[in-house]
CSV table of C-alpha atoms in Angstrom, one decimal:
chain,number,residue,atom,x,y,z
A,1,MET,CA,3.1,-8.3,34.2
A,2,LYS,CA,5.8,-10.7,32.7
A,3,ILE,CA,7.8,-13.1,33.8
A,4,THR,CA,10.8,-14.2,32.3
A,5,ALA,CA,13.5,-17.0,31.9
A,6,SER,CA,15.4,-15.0,34.3
A,7,ASP,CA,12.6,-14.4,36.5
A,8,ILE,CA,11.9,-17.8,37.0
A,9,VAL,CA,15.9,-18.8,37.3
A,10,THR,CA,15.9,-15.8,39.7
A,11,ALA,CA,13.6,-17.5,42.3
A,12,ILE,CA,14.7,-20.8,42.1
A,13,GLY,CA,17.8,-19.4,42.8
A,14,HIS,CA,16.4,-18.2,46.1
A,15,LEU,CA,15.5,-22.4,47.5
A,16,GLN,CA,18.1,-24.1,50.0
A,17,LYS,CA,21.2,-25.7,47.9
A,18,ASP,CA,21.3,-28.2,50.6
A,19,ARG,CA,18.3,-29.9,50.8
A,20,ALA,CA,15.3,-32.4,49.3
A,21,TYR,CA,12.4,-31.2,47.7
A,22,ASN,CA,9.1,-33.3,47.1
A,23,TYR,CA,6.5,-33.6,44.9
A,24,ILE,CA,3.2,-31.4,45.0
A,25,ASN,CA,1.4,-34.8,45.4
A,26,PRO,CA,2.7,-36.1,48.3
A,27,ARG,CA,2.1,-39.4,46.9
A,28,THR,CA,4.9,-39.5,44.7
A,29,ARG,CA,8.3,-40.6,47.2
A,30,THR,CA,10.7,-39.0,43.8
A,31,LYS,CA,12.9,-36.5,46.0
A,32,ILE,CA,14.8,-32.9,44.2
A,33,HIS,CA,17.8,-31.6,44.6
A,34,ILE,CA,18.5,-29.0,42.7
A,35,VAL,CA,22.9,-29.5,41.9
A,36,HIS,CA,23.3,-26.1,40.0
A,37,ILE,CA,21.8,-22.6,38.1
A,38,CYS,CA,23.9,-21.7,35.1
A,39,TYR,CA,22.1,-17.5,35.8
A,40,PRO,CA,20.5,-15.9,33.6
A,41,GLU,CA,17.8,-17.9,32.5
A,42,GLY,CA,19.7,-21.3,33.1
A,43,PRO,CA,20.4,-24.5,32.0
A,44,ILE,CA,19.4,-25.6,36.5
A,45,ILE,CA,20.7,-29.1,37.1
A,46,ILE,CA,19.1,-31.7,39.4
A,47,LYS,CA,19.2,-34.5,40.5
A,48,ARG,CA,16.5,-36.7,41.0
A,49,TYR,CA,15.9,-40.0,43.7
A,50,ASN,CA,14.0,-42.3,45.4
A,51,PRO,CA,15.4,-43.6,49.1
A,52,SER,CA,11.4,-46.0,49.1
A,53,LYS,CA,13.6,-47.7,46.1
A,54,GLY,CA,16.4,-46.9,47.6
A,55,GLU,CA,18.3,-44.6,45.3
A,56,ASN,CA,20.0,-41.9,46.8
A,57,LEU,CA,20.9,-38.1,45.9
A,58,LEU,CA,25.1,-39.3,46.1
A,59,ASN,CA,23.8,-42.3,43.3
A,60,ALA,CA,21.2,-40.2,41.3
A,61,ARG,CA,22.2,-38.4,37.5
A,62,GLU,CA,22.1,-35.4,37.2
A,63,GLU,CA,19.4,-34.0,34.9
A,64,SER,CA,19.0,-30.7,33.0
A,65,ILE,CA,15.8,-28.4,33.2
A,66,SER,CA,17.0,-26.7,29.7
A,67,THR,CA,17.5,-23.0,29.0
A,68,GLN,CA,14.1,-23.5,26.3
A,69,MET,CA,11.9,-25.2,27.9
A,70,ILE,CA,12.0,-22.3,31.2
A,71,TRP,CA,11.3,-20.0,28.1
A,72,ARG,CA,8.2,-21.7,27.3
A,73,VAL,CA,6.3,-22.1,30.4
A,74,ALA,CA,7.7,-18.3,31.1
A,75,ASN,CA,5.6,-17.1,28.6
A,76,ALA,CA,2.3,-19.0,28.9
A,77,ILE,CA,2.3,-17.9,32.9
A,78,THR,CA,-0.2,-14.4,33.3
A,79,PRO,CA,-1.1,-13.2,37.2
A,80,GLY,CA,-3.3,-14.8,38.7
A,81,TYR,CA,-4.2,-17.6,36.2
A,82,PRO,CA,-3.4,-21.2,36.3
A,83,VAL,CA,-1.6,-23.0,34.3
A,84,ASN,CA,-1.0,-26.2,34.2
A,85,ILE,CA,2.3,-27.2,32.8
A,86,ASP,CA,2.4,-30.4,31.6
A,87,ARG,CA,-0.2,-28.9,28.9
A,88,ILE,CA,2.2,-26.2,27.9
A,89,LEU,CA,5.3,-28.9,27.4
A,90,GLY,CA,2.7,-32.1,26.6
A,91,ALA,CA,4.8,-35.0,26.1
A,92,SER,CA,8.0,-33.1,26.1
A,93,TYR,CA,11.0,-32.4,29.2
A,94,ASN,CA,11.5,-34.8,31.1
A,95,THR,CA,12.4,-33.3,33.7
A,96,ARG,CA,9.1,-30.6,33.4
A,97,SER,CA,7.2,-31.9,37.0
A,98,ALA,CA,9.9,-30.9,38.8
A,99,LEU,CA,10.6,-27.2,37.2
A,100,GLU,CA,6.2,-27.1,38.6
A,101,THR,CA,7.7,-29.0,42.0
A,102,LEU,CA,10.7,-26.2,42.3
A,103,LEU,CA,8.8,-23.3,41.3
A,104,ALA,CA,5.6,-24.2,43.6
A,105,HIS,CA,8.5,-24.3,46.3
A,106,THR,CA,8.6,-20.6,46.2
A,107,ALA,CA,7.1,-17.9,46.9
A,108,GLN,CA,5.2,-16.2,44.2
A,109,PHE,CA,4.3,-19.8,42.8
A,110,TYR,CA,1.3,-21.4,44.8
A,111,TYR,CA,-0.3,-24.7,43.3
A,112,CYS,CA,-4.4,-24.7,42.6
A,113,TYR,CA,-7.2,-26.6,41.8
A,114,PRO,CA,-9.2,-25.1,39.5
A,115,GLY,CA,-12.8,-26.3,38.2
A,116,ARG,CA,-12.7,-28.0,34.8
A,117,ILE,CA,-15.5,-27.7,32.0
A,118,GLU,CA,-16.6,-31.3,30.5
A,119,ASN,CA,-19.0,-30.9,27.5
A,120,ILE,CA,-20.5,-34.3,26.3
A,121,ASN,CA,-22.6,-34.4,23.5
A,122,SER,CA,-25.6,-31.5,24.8
A,123,SER,CA,-24.8,-31.5,28.5
A,124,THR,CA,-22.2,-30.0,30.8
A,125,GLU,CA,-20.8,-30.4,33.8
A,126,ILE,CA,-18.0,-28.8,35.8
A,127,LYS,CA,-15.9,-30.9,37.4
A,128,HIS,CA,-12.6,-30.5,39.4
A,129,GLY,CA,-9.6,-29.9,38.1
A,130,HIS,CA,-6.6,-30.9,37.3
A,131,LYS,CA,-3.8,-29.1,39.5
A,132,HIS,CA,-2.8,-26.2,38.2
A,133,ILE,CA,0.3,-23.4,39.3
A,134,MET,CA,-0.6,-20.2,40.0
A,135,TRP,CA,1.6,-17.1,39.7
A,136,HIS,CA,1.2,-14.8,42.8
A,137,PRO,CA,3.7,-11.5,42.8
A,138,ASP,CA,1.7,-9.6,44.9
A,139,GLU,CA,1.0,-12.5,47.3
A,140,PRO,CA,4.3,-14.0,48.8
A,141,HIS,CA,4.2,-17.5,51.0
A,142,GLU,CA,7.0,-18.7,52.4
A,143,MET,CA,10.1,-19.6,50.5
A,144,GLY,CA,10.9,-23.6,50.3
A,145,ARG,CA,7.0,-24.4,51.2
A,146,ILE,CA,4.1,-25.6,49.1
A,147,GLN,CA,1.2,-23.9,49.2
A,148,GLU,CA,-2.0,-24.6,47.9
A,149,ILE,CA,-4.2,-20.8,47.1
A,150,GLU,CA,-8.3,-21.6,46.3
A,151,THR,CA,-9.6,-20.8,43.2
A,152,ASP,CA,-13.0,-19.9,41.6
A,153,ILE,CA,-11.6,-20.0,38.3
A,154,VAL,CA,-13.3,-22.6,36.0
A,155,ILE,CA,-11.4,-23.2,32.8
A,156,SER,CA,-12.6,-24.7,29.7
A,157,GLU,CA,-9.8,-27.1,27.8
A,158,ILE,CA,-9.7,-26.5,24.0
A,159,PRO,CA,-7.2,-28.2,22.0
A,160,GLY,CA,-4.4,-26.3,21.6
A,161,ASN,CA,-3.5,-24.8,18.3
A,162,GLU,CA,-1.3,-25.4,16.0
A,163,ALA,CA,1.5,-23.7,13.6
A,164,ILE,CA,2.0,-26.0,10.9
A,165,TYR,CA,4.5,-25.2,8.5
A,166,GLU,CA,4.0,-27.2,5.1
A,167,ALA,CA,6.9,-28.2,2.3
A,168,LEU,CA,9.3,-25.2,2.5
A,169,VAL,CA,12.8,-25.9,0.0
A,170,LEU,CA,15.5,-23.8,1.1
A,171,PRO,CA,18.1,-22.6,-2.0
A,172,GLU,CA,21.7,-24.4,-2.1
A,173,ASP,CA,23.6,-21.0,-1.5
A,174,TRP,CA,20.8,-18.5,0.6
A,175,GLY,CA,21.9,-17.2,4.0
A,176,SER,CA,25.4,-17.5,5.5
A,177,PRO,CA,27.0,-20.7,5.6
A,178,GLU,CA,28.4,-20.3,8.6
A,179,ILE,CA,24.3,-20.4,9.7
A,180,ASP,CA,23.2,-23.8,10.8
A,181,ILE,CA,21.1,-25.7,8.6
A,182,ASP,CA,18.0,-25.6,10.9
A,183,ILE,CA,18.1,-22.1,12.1
A,184,LYS,CA,18.0,-20.9,8.6
A,185,ARG,CA,15.4,-23.1,8.4
A,186,ARG,CA,13.6,-21.3,11.6
A,187,HIS,CA,13.8,-18.0,9.8
A,188,ALA,CA,12.6,-19.0,6.9
A,189,GLN,CA,9.6,-20.7,8.3
A,190,ILE,CA,9.1,-17.4,10.5
A,191,GLN,CA,9.3,-15.8,7.4
A,192,VAL,CA,6.4,-18.0,5.8
A,193,ALA,CA,4.5,-17.7,8.9
A,194,LEU,CA,4.2,-13.1,8.3
A,195,ILE,CA,4.0,-13.1,5.0
A,196,LEU,CA,0.5,-15.8,5.7
A,197,ILE,CA,-0.4,-13.6,8.9
A,198,GLY,CA,-0.4,-10.9,6.1
A,199,GLN,CA,-2.7,-11.9,4.3
A,200,GLN,CA,-5.1,-12.3,6.7
A,201,LEU,CA,-5.2,-9.0,7.4
A,202,ASP,CA,-4.9,-7.5,4.5
A,203,PHE,CA,-1.5,-6.9,4.4
A,204,ARG,CA,0.8,-6.7,1.5
A,205,THR,CA,3.4,-7.5,2.1
A,206,TRP,CA,7.8,-7.2,0.9
A,207,VAL,CA,10.3,-9.5,1.6
A,208,ALA,CA,13.7,-9.6,1.3
A,209,GLN,CA,15.4,-9.9,-2.0
A,210,ASN,CA,17.8,-12.1,-1.8
A,211,ASP,CA,14.8,-13.8,0.4
A,212,LYS,CA,12.8,-13.9,-2.3
A,213,GLY,CA,14.3,-17.6,-4.0
A,214,ILE,CA,12.8,-19.1,-0.7
A,215,ILE,CA,10.0,-22.1,-1.9
A,216,TYR,CA,7.1,-22.6,-0.3
A,217,LYS,CA,4.5,-25.5,-1.3
A,218,ASP,CA,6.0,-25.5,-4.5
A,219,LYS,CA,6.2,-21.4,-4.9
A,220,LYS,CA,9.0,-19.2,-4.4
A,221,ILE,CA,7.7,-16.5,-1.8
A,222,GLY,CA,8.5,-14.0,-3.9
A,223,GLU,CA,5.9,-15.3,-5.6
A,224,MET,CA,3.2,-16.0,-3.0
A,225,ASP,CA,-0.1,-14.2,-3.2
A,226,GLY,CA,0.1,-10.8,-0.8
A,227,VAL,CA,3.7,-10.3,-1.5
A,228,ILE,CA,5.0,-7.3,-3.3
A,229,SER,CA,7.4,-6.9,-6.9
A,230,SER,CA,8.7,-4.2,-6.7
A,231,LEU,CA,9.7,-0.8,-3.7
A,232,GLY,CA,9.1,0.6,-6.4
A,233,SER,CA,5.6,0.3,-6.5
A,234,GLU,CA,4.4,0.9,-3.7
A,235,LYS,CA,2.9,4.4,-2.9
A,236,LEU,CA,4.6,5.2,0.2
A,237,LEU,CA,8.0,4.9,-1.4
A,238,MET,CA,7.1,5.9,-5.1
A,239,ALA,CA,9.1,9.2,-3.9
A,240,PHE,CA,12.4,7.9,-1.6
A,241,GLU,CA,15.4,6.0,-3.7
A,242,ASP,CA,16.3,5.8,-1.3
A,243,ALA,CA,14.2,4.9,1.1
A,244,GLN,CA,14.0,2.1,-1.1
A,245,LYS,CA,17.1,0.7,-1.6
A,246,ALA,CA,17.2,0.1,2.2
A,247,ALA,CA,14.5,-1.4,2.3
A,248,ARG,CA,15.3,-4.1,0.1
A,249,LEU,CA,17.0,-6.3,2.8
A,250,ILE,CA,14.5,-6.4,5.1
A,251,ASP,CA,13.4,-9.6,5.6
A,252,CYS,CA,9.5,-8.0,5.8
A,253,ILE,CA,7.8,-5.1,5.8
A,254,TRP,CA,3.9,-5.2,5.3
A,255,PHE,CA,1.8,-2.7,3.3
A,256,LYS,CA,-1.8,-1.4,3.6
A,257,ASN,CA,-4.6,0.7,1.7
A,258,ASP,CA,-1.7,2.2,0.0
A,259,ARG,CA,-1.5,4.6,2.3
A,260,LEU,CA,0.0,3.2,5.4
A,261,MET,CA,3.4,0.4,6.6
A,262,PRO,CA,2.2,-1.0,9.8
A,263,ALA,CA,5.4,-2.5,10.4
A,264,VAL,CA,9.2,-3.2,9.3
A,265,MET,CA,10.3,-6.5,11.1
A,266,GLU,CA,13.9,-7.6,10.8
A,267,ILE,CA,13.8,-11.9,11.9
A,268,GLU,CA,16.9,-12.5,14.3
A,269,HIS,CA,19.0,-15.3,15.9
A,270,SER,CA,22.2,-16.1,17.8
A,271,THR,CA,24.7,-14.7,15.6
A,272,GLY,CA,23.1,-11.1,16.3
A,273,VAL,CA,20.5,-8.0,16.5
A,274,THR,CA,23.1,-5.0,15.7
A,275,SER,CA,22.6,-5.9,12.3
A,276,GLY,CA,18.4,-5.5,11.6
A,277,LEU,CA,17.9,-2.8,13.7
A,278,SER,CA,21.0,-0.5,11.9
A,279,ARG,CA,19.0,-1.9,8.7
A,280,MET,CA,15.5,-0.8,9.8
A,281,LYS,CA,17.2,3.1,11.7
A,282,THR,CA,19.2,3.5,7.9
A,283,LEU,CA,15.6,3.2,6.6
A,284,GLN,CA,13.6,5.5,9.1
A,285,ASP,CA,16.6,7.8,8.6
A,286,LYS,CA,15.2,7.9,4.4
A,287,LEU,CA,12.1,8.5,5.0
A,288,PRO,CA,10.2,11.7,6.3
A,289,PRO,CA,8.7,10.9,10.0
A,290,PHE,CA,6.1,8.7,9.9
A,291,PRO,CA,3.5,6.4,11.9
A,292,THR,CA,4.1,2.3,11.9
A,293,ARG,CA,6.1,-0.8,14.2
A,294,TYR,CA,9.9,-1.0,13.8
A,295,VAL,CA,10.0,-4.8,15.3
A,296,VAL,CA,12.8,-7.3,16.5
A,297,VAL,CA,11.6,-11.0,15.5
A,298,ALA,CA,12.9,-13.6,16.8
A,299,ALA,CA,13.2,-16.4,19.6
A,300,ASP,CA,11.9,-15.8,23.0
A,301,GLU,CA,15.7,-17.3,24.8
A,302,TYR,CA,16.8,-13.9,23.1
A,303,ARG,CA,14.4,-11.5,25.2
A,304,GLU,CA,17.3,-10.3,27.0
A,305,LYS,CA,19.8,-9.8,24.4
A,306,VAL,CA,16.7,-7.7,22.3
A,307,LEU,CA,15.7,-5.4,25.3
A,308,LEU,CA,19.7,-4.7,25.7
A,309,GLU,CA,20.5,-4.1,21.9
A,310,THR,CA,16.7,-1.8,21.2
A,311,THR,CA,17.6,0.5,24.9
A,312,LYS,CA,20.4,1.1,22.5
A,313,GLU,CA,21.1,5.3,22.5
A,314,GLN,CA,21.8,5.4,18.4
A,315,PHE,CA,18.2,2.9,17.7
A,316,SER,CA,16.4,4.7,20.5
A,317,SER,CA,14.1,6.6,17.8
A,318,LEU,CA,12.9,3.3,16.8
A,319,ASN,CA,10.9,2.9,20.0
A,320,THR,CA,11.9,-1.4,19.2
A,321,ARG,CA,8.3,-3.3,19.6
A,322,TYR,CA,9.8,-7.3,20.8
A,323,PHE,CA,7.8,-10.2,18.3
A,324,PRO,CA,9.2,-12.8,19.8
A,325,TYR,CA,8.6,-17.1,17.6
A,326,SER,CA,5.9,-17.7,20.4
A,327,ALA,CA,3.4,-15.1,19.1
A,328,VAL,CA,4.1,-15.1,16.0
A,329,GLU,CA,2.9,-18.6,15.9
A,330,GLU,CA,0.1,-17.6,18.1
A,331,LEU,CA,-1.1,-15.6,15.4
A,332,TYR,CA,0.0,-17.6,12.9
A,333,ALA,CA,-2.3,-20.5,13.7
A,334,LEU,CA,-5.5,-17.8,14.7
A,335,CYS,CA,-4.8,-17.0,11.8
A,336,GLN,CA,-5.0,-21.0,10.2
A,337,LYS,CA,-7.5,-22.0,12.1
A,338,ARG,CA,-9.8,-19.0,11.6
A,339,LYS,CA,-10.8,-16.6,8.6
A,340,LEU,CA,-9.5,-12.9,10.5
A,341,ARG,CA,-11.9,-9.9,8.8
A,342,GLY,CA,-11.9,-6.4,10.3
A,343,ILE,CA,-8.7,-6.9,12.4
A,344,THR,CA,-8.1,-3.1,13.7
A,345,GLU,CA,-3.6,-2.6,13.0
A,346,GLU,CA,-3.8,-2.1,17.0
A,347,PHE,CA,-5.1,-5.8,17.8
A,348,LEU,CA,-1.1,-6.8,16.2
A,349,ASP,CA,-0.2,-4.9,19.4
A,350,CYS,CA,-1.4,-7.5,21.9
A,351,PHE,CA,1.5,-9.7,19.8
A,352,MET,CA,3.7,-7.3,20.4
A,353,GLU,CA,6.4,-6.0,23.6
A,354,PRO,CA,7.0,-2.5,23.4
A,355,VAL,CA,10.9,-2.8,24.3
A,356,GLY,CA,12.6,-0.2,22.6
A,357,ARG,CA,13.4,3.6,24.8
A,358,MET,CA,11.4,5.3,23.7
A,359,THR,CA,12.1,9.6,22.9
A,360,ASN,CA,9.5,12.9,23.1
């Protein structure tokens, strides 16, 4: 069961707007007041003030709980498992405690203190843990109040994985001039991550012909280990010239063992999803029925847009999957940290969400 940013915003939207909300920790005197909610995915505008310091609602400044923060929290939530908001967001977002508080006041969220495993030298001890929130969609409590839930879950806190990108240089004429340079760079980073994931999983990778000049670690990505120089050299496509032409500008395609094509992927941004889906559909139409995954890779906050486009009738045969940036980087970080071996293709399905309309 998955929760989205839209679900979180809707839940908080059901809270009363004409009252102040107390923090979970009773020693915290600050109050939170909801000013405005932008549907469907935020931001949520709030005010915070501390009456014990002479502050009041009228003079408090407005602050924003951003869409990006809401999505990061949503992606970390699983029913029945404790989530530490500070751990998810680190030092980012100074309204993270306000989001945690408002969630705890909604009907489906509780707060809890799971046990914490502490390892010192060779000694292991279970101690009282830090505050977490827990999503229980099937066991709602009264809306507008916070409620603790007992749990016997114990957490062993290990350092989180980080996806690290080294020096990246974009060609001056690369990409549309209308697209912001930061978006272009993000596209390239994700493309590099997919290439390096492919290396770990023993896949050969095709990257779009017009992207091969991107430079990563002083080397063009078209020259990186495992990157294919020509689609005509791939046995799967040798007999299908029209398919080779259709695939030339697809962002990333994984090949395996001269017999398999684990995934066809288009990296999309706010500029649209339809163009990538159309390229993948054209490729599919130029090939005989063939098992593969047609995948939209996009930022987490674009999930609703991906869902809207992939379920359109003209793309139904793709049975599209959604590979959010957070999942790409989770897998990439895992590949960086652990040298994966013996992984089956189905392992990829743990990171990709089926979002397309299924066809018979």
